Each structure stands twice: as structure tokens, then as C-alpha cells.
């Protein structure tokens, strides 16, 4: 996500004398905007709501407008459908709670969000922005002109926003090659530098819930990774080599769910969302005369997928970008990466 401006504190600034006129509510619409926020941010958000309503905007929010007797999910779904736009107040607590609720139940909200412009507001610097919002330009609550910029967006009819970066939910293709929140070892405080951490396989972490359909595949992949910690060896190079090999084995499983792991350290694992379908097809066509095309593809995953995932996560490849077009828009695809690695290295 791209910021507009930033200061150190998120104070609600006064509105300019020239206030835009709210758009007309159409059939089925009861509100101009539904605001979703964490209860921790109640005071800031309610100050904002008061100013928006003073400008004639019809605002929907859970403290006042959720109906008793209905579940939170039912209320959220109805409120999104009845609102022209969706405003998300992004703070660390929101990402941990409210957004997790949206992600975990995205099948319920997907149809709503595909038709509604989403307006992300970054309440404080350093918030880990969810993957499915990272392509949007957010409004910075610390910007001195924040309220006027927000009003301009909220008072612009939806059809006039189609060319802007405040757009409805996009299909997953837009996130191809994007880094997710890394995995941290659960026992990092008790390990020596040469030890390999243990990673939780109890449940799929929040950042993967919308992506991985088969949760058992994730658990199986993590168990493979955790098997390295059973090797009691103080040779750092050996542990690193075994960990990369285990990540490669895990990626053979996870690649089917469009996720790859990469070793950042013995205690932290990169996660990236990337589809290898076209690269896998390229392997099949290139080695069509050989029975072992699938074996070669899996071997490539075993030896090279961890390094590839790390390059995607860091947005840096240790070689010039190929002149030919690959299978990852704006980046290096997996088969290009493997080809380059084989030009200077060998199968291990």
C-alpha cells in the first residue's frame, strides 16, 4: 500500500470550509459508508464519525447499527450490502481481530466486497497491512489534510472511482508474487544459534486462511519442517542445508496451494503467495519427451524453491532480470530462476 503523507500522531483535523456533497443513496442503500474498527480505536473512530455525519453522510457502525439477535457476521454482511463504501480503520488490534474475522469468512463477504470500494485508513505507522489490501492506496490518519481527502473519496460516486486506487476486492491474481507475514518459531527464546526452531502446526495462521483450502496440507508441510529440529547437530552449515531441504519438501506440498516457504533464518520462515501453474506447464512441455518431467519439476522445487521464495519476499534477485518475459508479471518466474541457477550451479 502506498501512503499519502504521515505525521507522528493521528489527531482528527478540522474540515475545510468547502465540504463536498454526499452522493445520493440508491435503491437498497441505507448508508454512504460502513466503518469497521477495533473497539480499542473507539474514541478516535467516533470523533471521525461525528464529523462525517455533520457533513451529511449516513454512517453505519457496529456499536449503534448492528441488530440484536443476529450474529456479528450476519450484521456485517447486511451492513456492507446496504452501504456504498467500506472504510477499514487499520490498527494492530484491527488486523488481529476484525480483519481476521473478515478473512476467515471471506466466502461470505467476497460478493459484497467485489462491488464496494474499500477505503483503508492507516491509523498509525508500522501496521502490518493485510495482503488483500496491499494493492490499495491508503489514507494516512496522520496527514493534516486527512479529513478533506477522506470526504472527497466518500462523496465521489462509486462509478467515478473506477480509475482510482480505491477499488473493490480483487481476485488473487493481483497478489501473485507477494510476500505474506512470515512464520516465527514458537520456541525461539530457548534455542542456540545452530538450533532449528519449531513452528506451530495447530492451525493455519491468519495470513493463510483465505489462501490455503486444504489445511491438512499446511500441517503436513510444517511437520516436515519441524523434523529438522530433531537432528541434534551443532554444525551450523549442516542445519542450514537440512532446513532448506525440508522447506523444499514442504514446498512440493504447499505449491499446490500457491504458497511457498523460504528460509530467512533458523527461527523465521518467509511465506509468499505465487502460482507456479504456468511454470509447471513449461516443465511438462520442455521435457515432454522424457517420462521424468514431473520428477524434474519436483526436484526443482526441492532444491530451488526456498531460495526463490526468499528472493520474492526480499524483492531482490542476485542476477540481472531476464530479457525474456516469464510467467510472473513484473518479476522473475520460477522456471526462469531455476534456469539461471542451473547456469551457474548444479543439482545438489
mmCIF file of N, CA, C and O in Angstrom, residues 174-231:
data_model
loop_
_atom_site.group_PDB
_atom_site.id
_atom_site.type_symbol
_atom_site.label_atom_id
_atom_site.label_comp_id
_atom_site.label_asym_id
_atom_site.label_seq_id
_atom_site.Cartn_x
_atom_site.Cartn_y
_atom_site.Cartn_z
ATOM 1 N N UNK A 174 -3.840 -10.639 -8.547
ATOM 2 C CA UNK A 174 -3.139 -9.383 -8.322
ATOM 3 C C UNK A 174 -2.071 -9.523 -7.242
ATOM 4 O O UNK A 174 -1.139 -8.728 -7.160
ATOM 5 N N UNK A 175 -2.156 -10.573 -6.418
ATOM 6 C CA UNK A 175 -1.208 -10.760 -5.332
ATOM 7 C C UNK A 175 -0.088 -11.724 -5.701
ATOM 8 O O UNK A 175 0.750 -12.049 -4.873
ATOM 9 N N UNK A 176 -0.053 -12.191 -6.940
ATOM 10 C CA UNK A 176 0.925 -13.193 -7.348
ATOM 11 C C UNK A 176 2.335 -12.658 -7.142
ATOM 12 O O UNK A 176 2.703 -11.600 -7.644
ATOM 13 N N UNK A 177 3.134 -13.411 -6.374
ATOM 14 C CA UNK A 177 4.497 -12.996 -6.101
ATOM 15 C C UNK A 177 4.655 -12.132 -4.872
ATOM 16 O O UNK A 177 5.756 -11.672 -4.569
ATOM 17 N N UNK A 178 3.565 -11.916 -4.119
ATOM 18 C CA UNK A 178 3.609 -11.034 -2.953
ATOM 19 C C UNK A 178 3.993 -11.803 -1.683
ATOM 20 O O UNK A 178 3.623 -12.958 -1.505
ATOM 21 N N UNK A 179 4.718 -11.125 -0.804
ATOM 22 C CA UNK A 179 5.107 -11.719 0.469
ATOM 23 C C UNK A 179 3.960 -11.631 1.470
ATOM 24 O O UNK A 179 3.211 -10.657 1.498
ATOM 25 N N UNK A 180 3.832 -12.671 2.280
ATOM 26 C CA UNK A 180 2.877 -12.704 3.375
ATOM 27 C C UNK A 180 3.641 -12.485 4.685
ATOM 28 O O UNK A 180 4.869 -12.416 4.695
ATOM 29 N N UNK A 181 2.910 -12.381 5.773
ATOM 30 C CA UNK A 181 3.559 -12.236 7.075
ATOM 31 C C UNK A 181 4.359 -13.504 7.388
ATOM 32 O O UNK A 181 3.851 -14.612 7.262
ATOM 33 N N UNK A 182 5.648 -13.377 7.767
ATOM 34 C CA UNK A 182 6.486 -14.563 7.999
ATOM 35 C C UNK A 182 5.997 -15.409 9.176
ATOM 36 O O UNK A 182 5.230 -14.960 10.019
ATOM 37 N N UNK A 183 6.498 -16.646 9.224
ATOM 38 C CA UNK A 183 6.233 -17.546 10.345
ATOM 39 C C UNK A 183 7.383 -17.444 11.342
ATOM 40 O O UNK A 183 8.561 -17.502 10.951
ATOM 41 N N UNK A 184 7.062 -17.316 12.614
ATOM 42 C CA UNK A 184 8.072 -17.270 13.670
ATOM 43 C C UNK A 184 8.057 -18.572 14.458
ATOM 44 O O UNK A 184 6.991 -19.148 14.707
ATOM 45 N N UNK A 185 9.230 -19.023 14.845
ATOM 46 C CA UNK A 185 9.326 -20.220 15.680
ATOM 47 C C UNK A 185 8.671 -19.964 17.035
ATOM 48 O O UNK A 185 8.745 -18.857 17.568
ATOM 49 N N UNK A 186 8.041 -20.989 17.573
ATOM 50 C CA UNK A 186 7.340 -20.828 18.849
ATOM 51 C C UNK A 186 8.289 -20.985 20.040
ATOM 52 O O UNK A 186 7.919 -20.661 21.169
ATOM 53 N N UNK A 187 9.504 -21.464 19.776
ATOM 54 C CA UNK A 187 10.446 -21.732 20.884
ATOM 55 C C UNK A 187 11.756 -20.977 20.710
ATOM 56 O O UNK A 187 12.807 -21.433 21.154
ATOM 57 N N UNK A 188 11.718 -19.828 20.064
ATOM 58 C CA UNK A 188 12.954 -19.122 19.729
ATOM 59 C C UNK A 188 13.745 -18.671 20.956
ATOM 60 O O UNK A 188 14.981 -18.534 20.889
ATOM 61 N N UNK A 189 13.096 -18.438 22.080
ATOM 62 C CA UNK A 189 13.793 -17.936 23.264
ATOM 63 C C UNK A 189 14.680 -18.984 23.931
ATOM 64 O O UNK A 189 15.551 -18.639 24.731
ATOM 65 N N UNK A 190 14.454 -20.248 23.598
ATOM 66 C CA UNK A 190 15.180 -21.314 24.299
ATOM 67 C C UNK A 190 16.189 -22.036 23.414
ATOM 68 O O UNK A 190 16.658 -23.121 23.769
ATOM 69 N N UNK A 191 16.536 -21.445 22.262
ATOM 70 C CA UNK A 191 17.378 -22.144 21.295
ATOM 71 C C UNK A 191 18.766 -21.531 21.187
ATOM 72 O O UNK A 191 18.946 -20.328 21.388
ATOM 73 N N UNK A 192 19.730 -22.374 20.839
ATOM 74 C CA UNK A 192 21.062 -21.901 20.474
ATOM 75 C C UNK A 192 21.051 -21.472 19.020
ATOM 76 O O UNK A 192 20.132 -21.807 18.260
ATOM 77 N N UNK A 193 22.089 -20.750 18.602
ATOM 78 C CA UNK A 193 22.097 -20.196 17.247
ATOM 79 C C UNK A 193 22.104 -21.269 16.162
ATOM 80 O O UNK A 193 21.691 -21.029 15.032
ATOM 81 N N UNK A 194 22.605 -22.471 16.502
ATOM 82 C CA UNK A 194 22.659 -23.529 15.498
ATOM 83 C C UNK A 194 21.405 -24.411 15.491
ATOM 84 O O UNK A 194 21.265 -25.295 14.662
ATOM 85 N N UNK A 195 20.501 -24.174 16.435
ATOM 86 C CA UNK A 195 19.278 -24.980 16.507
ATOM 87 C C UNK A 195 18.250 -24.512 15.479
ATOM 88 O O UNK A 195 18.215 -23.338 15.099
ATOM 89 N N UNK A 196 17.397 -25.424 15.080
ATOM 90 C CA UNK A 196 16.271 -25.100 14.194
ATOM 91 C C UNK A 196 15.009 -24.972 15.039
ATOM 92 O O UNK A 196 14.759 -25.806 15.914
ATOM 93 N N UNK A 197 14.243 -23.925 14.785
ATOM 94 C CA UNK A 197 13.049 -23.683 15.576
ATOM 95 C C UNK A 197 11.917 -24.651 15.274
ATOM 96 O O UNK A 197 11.913 -25.344 14.259
ATOM 97 N N UNK A 198 10.963 -24.669 16.179
ATOM 98 C CA UNK A 198 9.721 -25.429 15.995
ATOM 99 C C UNK A 198 8.623 -24.452 15.590
ATOM 100 O O UNK A 198 8.505 -23.367 16.169
ATOM 101 N N UNK A 199 7.804 -24.846 14.618
ATOM 102 C CA UNK A 199 6.741 -23.986 14.111
ATOM 103 C C UNK A 199 5.392 -24.653 14.358
ATOM 104 O O UNK A 199 5.248 -25.865 14.187
ATOM 105 N N UNK A 200 4.421 -23.864 14.765
ATOM 106 C CA UNK A 200 3.131 -24.416 15.175
ATOM 107 C C UNK A 200 2.369 -24.993 13.986
ATOM 108 O O UNK A 200 2.249 -24.352 12.931
ATOM 109 N N UNK A 201 1.864 -26.208 14.170
ATOM 110 C CA UNK A 201 1.026 -26.833 13.141
ATOM 111 C C UNK A 201 -0.401 -27.026 13.646
ATOM 112 O O UNK A 201 -1.178 -27.795 13.078
ATOM 113 N N UNK A 202 -0.757 -26.313 14.720
ATOM 114 C CA UNK A 202 -2.088 -26.494 15.303
ATOM 115 C C UNK A 202 -3.181 -25.965 14.394
ATOM 116 O O UNK A 202 -4.255 -26.547 14.282
ATOM 117 N N UNK A 203 -2.927 -24.828 13.734
ATOM 118 C CA UNK A 203 -3.929 -24.275 12.835
ATOM 119 C C UNK A 203 -3.242 -23.425 11.785
ATOM 120 O O UNK A 203 -2.101 -22.980 11.966
ATOM 121 N N UNK A 204 -3.929 -23.199 10.679
ATOM 122 C CA UNK A 204 -3.399 -22.348 9.625
ATOM 123 C C UNK A 204 -3.378 -20.908 10.130
ATOM 124 O O UNK A 204 -4.383 -20.413 10.639
ATOM 125 N N UNK A 205 -2.237 -20.219 10.041
ATOM 126 C CA UNK A 205 -2.181 -18.839 10.540
ATOM 127 C C UNK A 205 -3.078 -17.906 9.751
ATOM 128 O O UNK A 205 -3.483 -18.200 8.615
ATOM 129 N N UNK A 206 -3.403 -16.771 10.373
ATOM 130 C CA UNK A 206 -4.374 -15.846 9.796
ATOM 131 C C UNK A 206 -4.042 -15.457 8.358
ATOM 132 O O UNK A 206 -4.925 -15.361 7.515
ATOM 133 N N UNK A 207 -2.748 -15.212 8.067
ATOM 134 C CA UNK A 207 -2.383 -14.719 6.750
ATOM 135 C C UNK A 207 -2.566 -15.751 5.638
ATOM 136 O O UNK A 207 -2.469 -15.429 4.460
ATOM 137 N N UNK A 208 -2.844 -17.020 6.023
ATOM 138 C CA UNK A 208 -3.006 -18.076 5.017
ATOM 139 C C UNK A 208 -4.434 -18.618 4.944
ATOM 140 O O UNK A 208 -4.719 -19.459 4.098
ATOM 141 N N UNK A 209 -5.310 -18.162 5.816
ATOM 142 C CA UNK A 209 -6.659 -18.751 5.876
ATOM 143 C C UNK A 209 -7.430 -18.591 4.582
ATOM 144 O O UNK A 209 -8.190 -19.472 4.180
ATOM 145 N N UNK A 210 -7.268 -17.444 3.932
ATOM 146 C CA UNK A 210 -8.013 -17.200 2.694
ATOM 147 C C UNK A 210 -7.406 -17.920 1.512
ATOM 148 O O UNK A 210 -8.054 -18.129 0.503
ATOM 149 N N UNK A 211 -6.138 -18.345 1.648
ATOM 150 C CA UNK A 211 -5.403 -18.893 0.515
ATOM 151 C C UNK A 211 -5.419 -20.411 0.496
ATOM 152 O O UNK A 211 -5.701 -21.031 -0.524
ATOM 153 N N UNK A 212 -5.097 -21.020 1.635
ATOM 154 C CA UNK A 212 -4.966 -22.478 1.698
ATOM 155 C C UNK A 212 -6.328 -23.116 1.961
ATOM 156 O O UNK A 212 -6.936 -22.888 3.000
ATOM 157 N N UNK A 213 -6.784 -23.902 1.017
ATOM 158 C CA UNK A 213 -8.079 -24.563 1.155
ATOM 159 C C UNK A 213 -7.963 -25.853 1.968
ATOM 160 O O UNK A 213 -8.846 -26.175 2.748
ATOM 161 N N UNK A 214 -6.874 -26.594 1.759
ATOM 162 C CA UNK A 214 -6.677 -27.865 2.466
ATOM 163 C C UNK A 214 -5.733 -27.625 3.634
ATOM 164 O O UNK A 214 -4.512 -27.592 3.479
ATOM 165 N N UNK A 215 -6.280 -27.455 4.827
ATOM 166 C CA UNK A 215 -5.464 -27.131 5.991
ATOM 167 C C UNK A 215 -4.521 -28.268 6.368
ATOM 168 O O UNK A 215 -3.453 -28.038 6.939
ATOM 169 N N UNK A 216 -4.890 -29.498 6.040
ATOM 170 C CA UNK A 216 -4.042 -30.636 6.374
ATOM 171 C C UNK A 216 -2.724 -30.575 5.580
ATOM 172 O O UNK A 216 -1.676 -31.014 6.063
ATOM 173 N N UNK A 217 -2.770 -30.004 4.375
ATOM 174 C CA UNK A 217 -1.531 -29.847 3.602
ATOM 175 C C UNK A 217 -0.570 -28.913 4.328
ATOM 176 O O UNK A 217 0.644 -29.149 4.357
ATOM 177 N N UNK A 218 -1.109 -27.851 4.898
ATOM 178 C CA UNK A 218 -0.258 -26.921 5.647
ATOM 179 C C UNK A 218 0.361 -27.631 6.848
ATOM 180 O O UNK A 218 1.564 -27.506 7.113
ATOM 181 N N UNK A 219 -0.451 -28.354 7.598
ATOM 182 C CA UNK A 219 0.061 -29.038 8.784
ATOM 183 C C UNK A 219 1.143 -30.057 8.397
ATOM 184 O O UNK A 219 2.165 -30.191 9.084
ATOM 185 N N UNK A 220 0.920 -30.772 7.301
ATOM 186 C CA UNK A 220 1.898 -31.761 6.848
ATOM 187 C C UNK A 220 3.210 -31.075 6.479
ATOM 188 O O UNK A 220 4.298 -31.571 6.813
ATOM 189 N N UNK A 221 3.110 -29.923 5.804
ATOM 190 C CA UNK A 221 4.313 -29.187 5.413
ATOM 191 C C UNK A 221 5.090 -28.715 6.636
ATOM 192 O O UNK A 221 6.329 -28.808 6.677
ATOM 193 N N UNK A 222 4.393 -28.223 7.647
ATOM 194 C CA UNK A 222 5.065 -27.729 8.860
ATOM 195 C C UNK A 222 5.708 -28.884 9.621
ATOM 196 O O UNK A 222 6.802 -28.739 10.190
ATOM 197 N N UNK A 223 5.061 -30.040 9.624
ATOM 198 C CA UNK A 223 5.655 -31.191 10.313
ATOM 199 C C UNK A 223 6.961 -31.612 9.651
ATOM 200 O O UNK A 223 7.910 -32.032 10.318
ATOM 201 N N UNK A 224 7.016 -31.526 8.327
ATOM 202 C CA UNK A 224 8.270 -31.817 7.613
ATOM 203 C C UNK A 224 9.347 -30.836 8.051
ATOM 204 O O UNK A 224 10.496 -31.219 8.320
ATOM 205 N N UNK A 225 8.976 -29.566 8.130
ATOM 206 C CA UNK A 225 9.917 -28.534 8.564
ATOM 207 C C UNK A 225 10.393 -28.787 9.992
ATOM 208 O O UNK A 225 11.583 -28.661 10.302
ATOM 209 N N UNK A 226 9.467 -29.178 10.858
ATOM 210 C CA UNK A 226 9.810 -29.406 12.264
ATOM 211 C C UNK A 226 10.688 -30.642 12.470
ATOM 212 O O UNK A 226 11.333 -30.783 13.511
ATOM 213 N N UNK A 227 10.707 -31.526 11.483
ATOM 214 C CA UNK A 227 11.521 -32.737 11.626
ATOM 215 C C UNK A 227 13.010 -32.407 11.708
ATOM 216 O O UNK A 227 13.794 -33.186 12.256
ATOM 217 N N UNK A 228 13.406 -31.246 11.172
ATOM 218 C CA UNK A 228 14.821 -30.863 11.194
ATOM 219 C C UNK A 228 15.290 -30.632 12.625
ATOM 220 O O UNK A 228 16.444 -30.898 12.970
ATOM 221 N N UNK A 229 14.402 -30.139 13.489
ATOM 222 C CA UNK A 229 14.793 -29.826 14.867
ATOM 223 C C UNK A 229 15.162 -31.076 15.654
ATOM 224 O O UNK A 229 15.780 -30.988 16.727
ATOM 225 N N UNK A 230 14.808 -32.237 15.135
ATOM 226 C CA UNK A 230 15.142 -33.486 15.812
ATOM 227 C C UNK A 230 16.600 -33.881 15.583
ATOM 228 O O UNK A 230 17.123 -34.767 16.257
ATOM 229 N N UNK A 231 17.235 -33.235 14.587
ATOM 230 C CA UNK A 231 18.638 -33.521 14.311
ATOM 231 C C UNK A 231 19.517 -32.782 15.315
ATOM 232 O O UNK A 231 19.644 -31.555 15.257
#
